[in-house]
Amino acid sequence: MLLAIDSGNTNIVFAVFEGDRLRGEWRTSTNTERTADELGVWLTQLLTIEGLRRHDIDATIIASVVPAMVFHLKTLCRRYFGSEPLVVGDEGVDLGLAILLDRPEEVGADRLVNAVAAHRRYDGPLIVIDFGTATTFDVIDAAGNYCGGAIAPGINLSLEALHMAAAKLPRVAIGRPRNVIGKATVPAMQSGIFWGYVSLIEGLVRRIKDEFGTEMMVVATGGLAPLFADATPVIGALDADLTLRGLLEIHRRNARPAAR
């Protein structure tokens, strides 16, 4: 079985695959102070609840956009699962795509993993929108190559910034308001964030397609993707497990005997 680890700025997702079957998926907040042992004890207990044992895991793969977490996650894989992890972005890891950027080393591992999975599942050309700590728009050509994209502040980050910077604006939860014109402060803030992001999505997608010069399928992923996928027709597919499926695909491409 494969343990796939997606370490983002806000959460770390752990998933176990048996072949193509997703046997379990768990998440915890990203905290660089948590040790490999703390993560190991926590994860072992969750595996047990699902009827799995840590000795069932014979391969591991990590994608992280938080450099400080990589050491702890590598140690976790080695100590608790007897596996030398494959780390997306390390030298020699084959992604099966070209990174057509001026500075390829700056691309987040999660964006490349999404590109791998999206091309395999939907061909291309594609735009992948990931609703995470940041909202990213990634462009993949028909051959599966990563062509760049755009990065905007995430929805929750924008809400927090609005609350922190304006004394009279409260902290509000994201939601889809019925009306665009808010009749009180909270509905007005929710409208500005929600419908503002819908306009951001539609505007950037249109401009990317115009610049790329062809029609493109749009795939949405990330925690808040379901909320926005129903709000605009420009999103053609909702894929909650895109990053995890990308990790599975990369592992298969780089398969090697487990280190025990």
PDB file of C-alpha atoms in Angstrom:
ATOM      1  CA  MET A   1       0.000   0.000   0.000  1.00  0.00           C
ATOM      2  CA  LEU A   2       1.026   3.586  -0.645  1.00  0.00           C
ATOM      3  CA  LEU A   3       0.958   6.410   1.886  1.00  0.00           C
ATOM      4  CA  ALA A   4       0.578   9.714   0.020  1.00  0.00           C
ATOM      5  CA  ILE A   5       1.242  12.942   1.942  1.00  0.00           C
ATOM      6  CA  ASP A   6       0.153  16.364   0.687  1.00  0.00           C
ATOM      7  CA  SER A   7       1.590  19.051   2.966  1.00  0.00           C
ATOM      8  CA  GLY A   8       0.006  22.451   2.336  1.00  0.00           C
ATOM      9  CA  ASN A   9       0.234  25.787   4.103  1.00  0.00           C
ATOM     10  CA  THR A  10      -2.928  25.177   6.130  1.00  0.00           C
ATOM     11  CA  ASN A  11      -3.418  21.396   6.285  1.00  0.00           C
ATOM     12  CA  ILE A  12      -1.528  18.159   5.739  1.00  0.00           C
ATOM     13  CA  VAL A  13      -3.499  15.381   4.070  1.00  0.00           C
ATOM     14  CA  PHE A  14      -2.502  11.729   4.539  1.00  0.00           C
ATOM     15  CA  ALA A  15      -4.029   9.110   2.249  1.00  0.00           C
ATOM     16  CA  VAL A  16      -3.561   5.357   1.856  1.00  0.00           C
ATOM     17  CA  PHE A  17      -4.007   3.706  -1.537  1.00  0.00           C
ATOM     18  CA  GLU A  18      -4.342   0.016  -2.236  1.00  0.00           C
ATOM     19  CA  GLY A  19      -3.935  -0.043  -5.985  1.00  0.00           C
ATOM     20  CA  ASP A  20      -6.420   2.545  -7.273  1.00  0.00           C
ATOM     21  CA  ARG A  21      -8.620   2.221  -4.200  1.00  0.00           C
ATOM     22  CA  LEU A  22      -8.447   4.985  -1.604  1.00  0.00           C
ATOM     23  CA  ARG A  23      -8.524   3.104   1.716  1.00  0.00           C
ATOM     24  CA  GLY A  24      -8.334   6.095   4.038  1.00  0.00           C
ATOM     25  CA  GLU A  25      -7.827   9.853   4.098  1.00  0.00           C
ATOM     26  CA  TRP A  26      -7.063  12.079   7.094  1.00  0.00           C
ATOM     27  CA  ARG A  27      -5.996  15.669   7.593  1.00  0.00           C
ATOM     28  CA  THR A  28      -4.385  17.715  10.315  1.00  0.00           C
ATOM     29  CA  SER A  29      -3.346  21.337  10.573  1.00  0.00           C
ATOM     30  CA  THR A  30       0.124  22.209   9.339  1.00  0.00           C
ATOM     31  CA  ASN A  31       2.337  22.835  12.343  1.00  0.00           C
ATOM     32  CA  THR A  32       6.101  22.818  11.879  1.00  0.00           C
ATOM     33  CA  GLU A  33       6.532  22.262  15.637  1.00  0.00           C
ATOM     34  CA  ARG A  34       4.935  18.797  15.518  1.00  0.00           C
ATOM     35  CA  THR A  35       7.540  16.065  15.534  1.00  0.00           C
ATOM     36  CA  ALA A  36       7.637  12.909  13.452  1.00  0.00           C
ATOM     37  CA  ASP A  37       6.754  10.913  16.576  1.00  0.00           C
ATOM     38  CA  GLU A  38       3.647  13.013  17.274  1.00  0.00           C
ATOM     39  CA  LEU A  39       2.486  12.565  13.686  1.00  0.00           C
ATOM     40  CA  GLY A  40       3.362   8.874  13.793  1.00  0.00           C
ATOM     41  CA  VAL A  41       1.308   8.125  16.901  1.00  0.00           C
ATOM     42  CA  TRP A  42      -1.651  10.134  15.563  1.00  0.00           C
ATOM     43  CA  LEU A  43      -1.560   8.473  12.146  1.00  0.00           C
ATOM     44  CA  THR A  44      -1.077   4.958  13.513  1.00  0.00           C
ATOM     45  CA  GLN A  45      -4.228   5.309  15.609  1.00  0.00           C
ATOM     46  CA  LEU A  46      -6.239   6.480  12.585  1.00  0.00           C
ATOM     47  CA  LEU A  47      -4.956   3.602  10.482  1.00  0.00           C
ATOM     48  CA  THR A  48      -6.087   1.178  13.176  1.00  0.00           C
ATOM     49  CA  ILE A  49      -9.600   2.645  13.188  1.00  0.00           C
ATOM     50  CA  GLU A  50      -9.804   1.884   9.439  1.00  0.00           C
ATOM     51  CA  GLY A  51      -8.571  -1.672   9.964  1.00  0.00           C
ATOM     52  CA  LEU A  52      -5.117  -0.922   8.581  1.00  0.00           C
ATOM     53  CA  ARG A  53      -1.685  -1.472  10.089  1.00  0.00           C
ATOM     54  CA  ARG A  54       1.371   0.648   9.599  1.00  0.00           C
ATOM     55  CA  HIS A  55       3.208  -2.466   8.382  1.00  0.00           C
ATOM     56  CA  ASP A  56       0.734  -2.626   5.489  1.00  0.00           C
ATOM     57  CA  ILE A  57       2.398   0.491   4.073  1.00  0.00           C
ATOM     58  CA  ASP A  58       5.301  -0.398   1.791  1.00  0.00           C
ATOM     59  CA  ALA A  59       5.782   2.874  -0.127  1.00  0.00           C
ATOM     60  CA  THR A  60       5.493   6.591   0.638  1.00  0.00           C
ATOM     61  CA  ILE A  61       5.440   9.838  -1.339  1.00  0.00           C
ATOM     62  CA  ILE A  62       5.495  13.461  -0.151  1.00  0.00           C
ATOM     63  CA  ALA A  63       4.540  16.752  -1.806  1.00  0.00           C
ATOM     64  CA  SER A  64       5.101  19.793   0.393  1.00  0.00           C
ATOM     65  CA  VAL A  65       4.969  23.549  -0.058  1.00  0.00           C
ATOM     66  CA  VAL A  66       6.261  24.020   3.512  1.00  0.00           C
ATOM     67  CA  PRO A  67      10.021  23.291   3.511  1.00  0.00           C
ATOM     68  CA  ALA A  68      10.151  23.106   7.314  1.00  0.00           C
ATOM     69  CA  MET A  69       7.763  20.124   7.293  1.00  0.00           C
ATOM     70  CA  VAL A  70       9.774  17.961   4.911  1.00  0.00           C
ATOM     71  CA  PHE A  71      12.306  16.739   7.487  1.00  0.00           C
ATOM     72  CA  HIS A  72       9.561  15.648   9.931  1.00  0.00           C
ATOM     73  CA  LEU A  73       7.582  13.925   7.184  1.00  0.00           C
ATOM     74  CA  LYS A  74      10.638  12.083   5.856  1.00  0.00           C
ATOM     75  CA  THR A  75      11.453  10.931   9.381  1.00  0.00           C
ATOM     76  CA  LEU A  76       7.849   9.784   9.837  1.00  0.00           C
ATOM     77  CA  CYS A  77       8.029   7.654   6.687  1.00  0.00           C
ATOM     78  CA  ARG A  78      11.374   6.100   7.620  1.00  0.00           C
ATOM     79  CA  ARG A  79      10.699   5.475  11.308  1.00  0.00           C
ATOM     80  CA  TYR A  80       7.063   4.360  11.270  1.00  0.00           C
ATOM     81  CA  PHE A  81       6.706   2.803   7.828  1.00  0.00           C
ATOM     82  CA  GLY A  82      10.226   1.602   7.006  1.00  0.00           C
ATOM     83  CA  SER A  83      10.057   3.443   3.693  1.00  0.00           C
ATOM     84  CA  GLU A  84      12.364   5.901   1.987  1.00  0.00           C
ATOM     85  CA  PRO A  85       9.872   8.490   0.704  1.00  0.00           C
ATOM     86  CA  LEU A  86       9.732   9.854  -2.803  1.00  0.00           C
ATOM     87  CA  VAL A  87       9.675  13.656  -2.535  1.00  0.00           C
ATOM     88  CA  VAL A  88       8.169  15.653  -5.376  1.00  0.00           C
ATOM     89  CA  GLY A  89      10.701  18.237  -6.487  1.00  0.00           C
ATOM     90  CA  ASP A  90      13.786  16.239  -5.524  1.00  0.00           C
ATOM     91  CA  GLU A  91      16.353  15.655  -8.225  1.00  0.00           C
ATOM     92  CA  GLY A  92      15.627  12.568 -10.298  1.00  0.00           C
ATOM     93  CA  VAL A  93      11.878  12.412  -9.575  1.00  0.00           C
ATOM     94  CA  ASP A  94      10.141  11.966 -12.940  1.00  0.00           C
ATOM     95  CA  LEU A  95       6.871  13.870 -13.239  1.00  0.00           C
ATOM     96  CA  GLY A  96       6.304  13.044 -16.879  1.00  0.00           C
ATOM     97  CA  LEU A  97       5.920  16.693 -17.848  1.00  0.00           C
ATOM     98  CA  ALA A  98       8.021  19.669 -18.855  1.00  0.00           C
ATOM     99  CA  ILE A  99       7.875  22.857 -16.763  1.00  0.00           C
ATOM    100  CA  LEU A 100       7.760  25.659 -19.336  1.00  0.00           C
ATOM    101  CA  LEU A 101       8.716  28.517 -17.004  1.00  0.00           C
ATOM    102  CA  ASP A 102      11.609  30.943 -16.634  1.00  0.00           C
ATOM    103  CA  ARG A 103      12.301  29.625 -13.105  1.00  0.00           C
ATOM    104  CA  PRO A 104      10.964  26.047 -12.860  1.00  0.00           C
ATOM    105  CA  GLU A 105      12.369  25.588  -9.359  1.00  0.00           C
ATOM    106  CA  GLU A 106       9.887  28.136  -7.966  1.00  0.00           C
ATOM    107  CA  VAL A 107       6.749  26.139  -8.806  1.00  0.00           C
ATOM    108  CA  GLY A 108       4.968  24.660  -5.795  1.00  0.00           C
ATOM    109  CA  ALA A 109       4.953  20.874  -5.647  1.00  0.00           C
ATOM    110  CA  ASP A 110       1.176  20.820  -5.254  1.00  0.00           C
ATOM    111  CA  ARG A 111       0.685  22.683  -8.538  1.00  0.00           C
ATOM    112  CA  LEU A 112       2.842  20.191 -10.430  1.00  0.00           C
ATOM    113  CA  VAL A 113       1.095  17.224  -8.821  1.00  0.00           C
ATOM    114  CA  ASN A 114      -2.269  18.687  -9.823  1.00  0.00           C
ATOM    115  CA  ALA A 115      -1.002  19.100 -13.384  1.00  0.00           C
ATOM    116  CA  VAL A 116       0.043  15.444 -13.549  1.00  0.00           C
ATOM    117  CA  ALA A 117      -3.327  14.210 -12.288  1.00  0.00           C
ATOM    118  CA  ALA A 118      -5.404  16.604 -14.377  1.00  0.00           C
ATOM    119  CA  HIS A 119      -3.685  15.674 -17.621  1.00  0.00           C
ATOM    120  CA  ARG A 120      -4.088  11.978 -16.935  1.00  0.00           C
ATOM    121  CA  ARG A 121      -7.787  12.297 -16.090  1.00  0.00           C
ATOM    122  CA  TYR A 122      -8.928  15.046 -18.473  1.00  0.00           C
ATOM    123  CA  ASP A 123      -6.249  15.280 -21.216  1.00  0.00           C
ATOM    124  CA  GLY A 124      -5.997  18.959 -22.145  1.00  0.00           C
ATOM    125  CA  PRO A 125      -5.447  21.784 -22.603  1.00  0.00           C
ATOM    126  CA  LEU A 126      -6.628  22.567 -19.088  1.00  0.00           C
ATOM    127  CA  ILE A 127      -6.941  25.184 -16.394  1.00  0.00           C
ATOM    128  CA  VAL A 128      -6.769  23.800 -12.847  1.00  0.00           C
ATOM    129  CA  ILE A 129      -8.133  26.057 -10.104  1.00  0.00           C
ATOM    130  CA  ASP A 130      -7.057  25.036  -6.602  1.00  0.00           C
ATOM    131  CA  PHE A 131      -8.983  26.708  -3.771  1.00  0.00           C
ATOM    132  CA  GLY A 132      -6.437  26.517  -0.971  1.00  0.00           C
ATOM    133  CA  THR A 133      -4.619  29.023   1.239  1.00  0.00           C
ATOM    134  CA  ALA A 134      -4.006  30.747  -2.080  1.00  0.00           C
ATOM    135  CA  THR A 135      -6.306  30.378  -5.083  1.00  0.00           C
ATOM    136  CA  THR A 136      -4.125  29.170  -7.934  1.00  0.00           C
ATOM    137  CA  PHE A 137      -4.860  28.950 -11.644  1.00  0.00           C
ATOM    138  CA  ASP A 138      -2.571  26.503 -13.455  1.00  0.00           C
ATOM    139  CA  VAL A 139      -2.342  26.015 -17.209  1.00  0.00           C
ATOM    140  CA  ILE A 140      -1.540  22.606 -18.728  1.00  0.00           C
ATOM    141  CA  ASP A 141      -1.171  22.205 -22.483  1.00  0.00           C
ATOM    142  CA  ALA A 142      -2.459  19.329 -24.623  1.00  0.00           C
ATOM    143  CA  ALA A 143       0.813  17.425 -24.139  1.00  0.00           C
ATOM    144  CA  GLY A 144       0.547  17.652 -20.345  1.00  0.00           C
ATOM    145  CA  ASN A 145       3.259  20.272 -19.887  1.00  0.00           C
ATOM    146  CA  TYR A 146       2.998  22.867 -17.130  1.00  0.00           C
ATOM    147  CA  CYS A 147       2.764  26.322 -18.731  1.00  0.00           C
ATOM    148  CA  GLY A 148       2.389  28.635 -15.720  1.00  0.00           C
ATOM    149  CA  GLY A 149      -0.624  30.356 -14.283  1.00  0.00           C
ATOM    150  CA  ALA A 150      -1.819  32.915 -11.760  1.00  0.00           C
ATOM    151  CA  ILE A 151      -1.893  33.129  -7.950  1.00  0.00           C
ATOM    152  CA  ALA A 152      -4.529  35.077  -5.992  1.00  0.00           C
ATOM    153  CA  PRO A 153      -5.112  35.340  -2.227  1.00  0.00           C
ATOM    154  CA  GLY A 154      -7.276  32.535  -0.884  1.00  0.00           C
ATOM    155  CA  ILE A 155     -10.851  33.263   0.130  1.00  0.00           C
ATOM    156  CA  ASN A 156     -10.342  32.755   3.856  1.00  0.00           C
ATOM    157  CA  LEU A 157      -7.112  34.766   3.736  1.00  0.00           C
ATOM    158  CA  SER A 158      -8.997  37.651   2.125  1.00  0.00           C
ATOM    159  CA  LEU A 159     -11.734  37.514   4.751  1.00  0.00           C
ATOM    160  CA  GLU A 160      -9.178  37.558   7.553  1.00  0.00           C
ATOM    161  CA  ALA A 161      -7.315  40.491   5.996  1.00  0.00           C
ATOM    162  CA  LEU A 162     -10.561  42.440   5.661  1.00  0.00           C
ATOM    163  CA  HIS A 163     -11.375  41.862   9.332  1.00  0.00           C
ATOM    164  CA  MET A 164      -7.864  42.730  10.527  1.00  0.00           C
ATOM    165  CA  ALA A 165      -7.508  45.913   8.482  1.00  0.00           C
ATOM    166  CA  ALA A 166     -10.934  47.443   9.029  1.00  0.00           C
ATOM    167  CA  ALA A 167     -11.923  48.164  12.631  1.00  0.00           C
ATOM    168  CA  LYS A 168     -15.691  47.951  12.098  1.00  0.00           C
ATOM    169  CA  LEU A 169     -15.745  44.833   9.929  1.00  0.00           C
ATOM    170  CA  PRO A 170     -16.325  41.575  11.831  1.00  0.00           C
ATOM    171  CA  ARG A 171     -14.852  38.160  11.083  1.00  0.00           C
ATOM    172  CA  VAL A 172     -17.403  36.299   8.934  1.00  0.00           C
ATOM    173  CA  ALA A 173     -17.702  32.811   7.482  1.00  0.00           C
ATOM    174  CA  ILE A 174     -17.651  32.267   3.748  1.00  0.00           C
ATOM    175  CA  GLY A 175     -21.012  31.403   2.243  1.00  0.00           C
ATOM    176  CA  ARG A 176     -23.087  31.923  -0.876  1.00  0.00           C
ATOM    177  CA  PRO A 177     -25.404  34.891  -0.263  1.00  0.00           C
ATOM    178  CA  ARG A 178     -28.768  34.952  -2.008  1.00  0.00           C
ATOM    179  CA  ASN A 179     -28.400  38.581  -3.096  1.00  0.00           C
ATOM    180  CA  VAL A 180     -25.466  40.542  -4.446  1.00  0.00           C
ATOM    181  CA  ILE A 181     -26.650  43.732  -2.745  1.00  0.00           C
ATOM    182  CA  GLY A 182     -26.143  43.222   0.984  1.00  0.00           C
ATOM    183  CA  LYS A 183     -28.571  45.008   3.358  1.00  0.00           C
ATOM    184  CA  ALA A 184     -26.244  44.801   6.370  1.00  0.00           C
ATOM    185  CA  THR A 185     -22.506  44.614   7.003  1.00  0.00           C
ATOM    186  CA  VAL A 186     -22.134  40.833   7.196  1.00  0.00           C
ATOM    187  CA  PRO A 187     -24.214  40.085   4.060  1.00  0.00           C
ATOM    188  CA  ALA A 188     -22.348  42.837   2.228  1.00  0.00           C
ATOM    189  CA  MET A 189     -18.984  41.309   3.172  1.00  0.00           C
ATOM    190  CA  GLN A 190     -20.147  37.824   2.191  1.00  0.00           C
ATOM    191  CA  SER A 191     -21.384  39.147  -1.140  1.00  0.00           C
ATOM    192  CA  GLY A 192     -18.176  40.990  -1.875  1.00  0.00           C
ATOM    193  CA  ILE A 193     -16.031  37.975  -1.107  1.00  0.00           C
ATOM    194  CA  PHE A 194     -18.201  35.303  -2.734  1.00  0.00           C
ATOM    195  CA  TRP A 195     -19.433  37.085  -5.845  1.00  0.00           C
ATOM    196  CA  GLY A 196     -16.128  38.927  -6.093  1.00  0.00           C
ATOM    197  CA  TYR A 197     -14.338  35.568  -6.280  1.00  0.00           C
ATOM    198  CA  VAL A 198     -16.830  34.282  -8.842  1.00  0.00           C
ATOM    199  CA  SER A 199     -15.982  37.322 -10.963  1.00  0.00           C
ATOM    200  CA  LEU A 200     -12.279  36.705 -10.349  1.00  0.00           C
ATOM    201  CA  ILE A 201     -12.639  33.107 -11.531  1.00  0.00           C
ATOM    202  CA  GLU A 202     -14.645  34.010 -14.618  1.00  0.00           C
ATOM    203  CA  GLY A 203     -12.399  36.930 -15.514  1.00  0.00           C
ATOM    204  CA  LEU A 204      -9.103  35.092 -15.147  1.00  0.00           C
ATOM    205  CA  VAL A 205     -10.379  32.000 -16.956  1.00  0.00           C
ATOM    206  CA  ARG A 206     -11.534  34.159 -19.864  1.00  0.00           C
ATOM    207  CA  ARG A 207      -8.228  36.027 -20.035  1.00  0.00           C
ATOM    208  CA  ILE A 208      -6.172  32.806 -19.820  1.00  0.00           C
ATOM    209  CA  LYS A 209      -8.166  31.251 -22.656  1.00  0.00           C
ATOM    210  CA  ASP A 210      -7.790  34.395 -24.766  1.00  0.00           C
ATOM    211  CA  GLU A 211      -4.026  34.464 -24.171  1.00  0.00           C
ATOM    212  CA  PHE A 212      -3.615  30.730 -24.726  1.00  0.00           C
ATOM    213  CA  GLY A 213      -5.637  30.968 -27.902  1.00  0.00           C
ATOM    214  CA  THR A 214      -7.883  27.927 -27.530  1.00  0.00           C
ATOM    215  CA  GLU A 215     -10.839  26.542 -25.615  1.00  0.00           C
ATOM    216  CA  MET A 216      -9.786  24.844 -22.356  1.00  0.00           C
ATOM    217  CA  MET A 217     -11.478  22.624 -19.809  1.00  0.00           C
ATOM    218  CA  VAL A 218     -11.524  24.034 -16.271  1.00  0.00           C
ATOM    219  CA  VAL A 219     -11.058  21.674 -13.309  1.00  0.00           C
ATOM    220  CA  ALA A 220     -11.623  22.808  -9.714  1.00  0.00           C
ATOM    221  CA  THR A 221     -10.107  21.241  -6.612  1.00  0.00           C
ATOM    222  CA  GLY A 222      -9.406  22.212  -3.002  1.00  0.00           C
ATOM    223  CA  GLY A 223     -11.534  22.642   0.095  1.00  0.00           C
ATOM    224  CA  LEU A 224     -13.850  25.409  -1.134  1.00  0.00           C
ATOM    225  CA  ALA A 225     -14.102  24.180  -4.716  1.00  0.00           C
ATOM    226  CA  PRO A 226     -17.640  22.718  -4.280  1.00  0.00           C
ATOM    227  CA  LEU A 227     -18.976  26.099  -3.176  1.00  0.00           C
ATOM    228  CA  PHE A 228     -17.743  27.840  -6.312  1.00  0.00           C
ATOM    229  CA  ALA A 229     -18.179  25.014  -8.819  1.00  0.00           C
ATOM    230  CA  ASP A 230     -21.965  25.401  -8.493  1.00  0.00           C
ATOM    231  CA  ALA A 231     -21.834  29.170  -8.857  1.00  0.00           C
ATOM    232  CA  THR A 232     -20.302  29.557 -12.309  1.00  0.00           C
ATOM    233  CA  PRO A 233     -20.596  27.619 -15.576  1.00  0.00           C
ATOM    234  CA  VAL A 234     -16.929  28.149 -16.457  1.00  0.00           C
ATOM    235  CA  ILE A 235     -15.917  25.271 -14.132  1.00  0.00           C
ATOM    236  CA  GLY A 236     -16.342  22.050 -16.074  1.00  0.00           C
ATOM    237  CA  ALA A 237     -15.298  19.463 -13.469  1.00  0.00           C
ATOM    238  CA  LEU A 238     -15.002  19.212  -9.685  1.00  0.00           C
ATOM    239  CA  ASP A 239     -12.262  16.849  -8.491  1.00  0.00           C
ATOM    240  CA  ALA A 240     -11.711  16.751  -4.737  1.00  0.00           C
ATOM    241  CA  ASP A 241      -8.997  14.054  -4.877  1.00  0.00           C
ATOM    242  CA  LEU A 242      -6.936  15.566  -7.702  1.00  0.00           C
ATOM    243  CA  THR A 243      -3.737  16.117  -5.698  1.00  0.00           C
ATOM    244  CA  LEU A 244      -3.837  12.685  -4.086  1.00  0.00           C
ATOM    245  CA  ARG A 245      -4.410  11.018  -7.463  1.00  0.00           C
ATOM    246  CA  GLY A 246      -1.464  12.966  -8.818  1.00  0.00           C
ATOM    247  CA  LEU A 247       0.755  11.628  -6.046  1.00  0.00           C
ATOM    248  CA  LEU A 248      -0.401   8.100  -6.869  1.00  0.00           C
ATOM    249  CA  GLU A 249       0.444   8.615 -10.550  1.00  0.00           C
ATOM    250  CA  ILE A 250       3.899  10.049  -9.780  1.00  0.00           C
ATOM    251  CA  HIS A 251       4.657   7.169  -7.439  1.00  0.00           C
ATOM    252  CA  ARG A 252       3.780   4.651 -10.140  1.00  0.00           C
ATOM    253  CA  ARG A 253       5.963   6.462 -12.640  1.00  0.00           C
ATOM    254  CA  ASN A 254       8.913   6.306 -10.234  1.00  0.00           C
ATOM    255  CA  ALA A 255       8.157   2.922  -8.651  1.00  0.00           C
ATOM    256  CA  ARG A 256      11.071   1.210  -6.957  1.00  0.00           C
ATOM    257  CA  PRO A 257      11.440  -1.541  -4.340  1.00  0.00           C
ATOM    258  CA  ALA A 258      10.490  -0.467  -0.832  1.00  0.00           C
ATOM    259  CA  ALA A 259      13.401   0.118   1.571  1.00  0.00           C
ATOM    260  CA  ARG A 260      13.063  -2.168   4.588  1.00  0.00           C
TER     261      ARG A 260
END
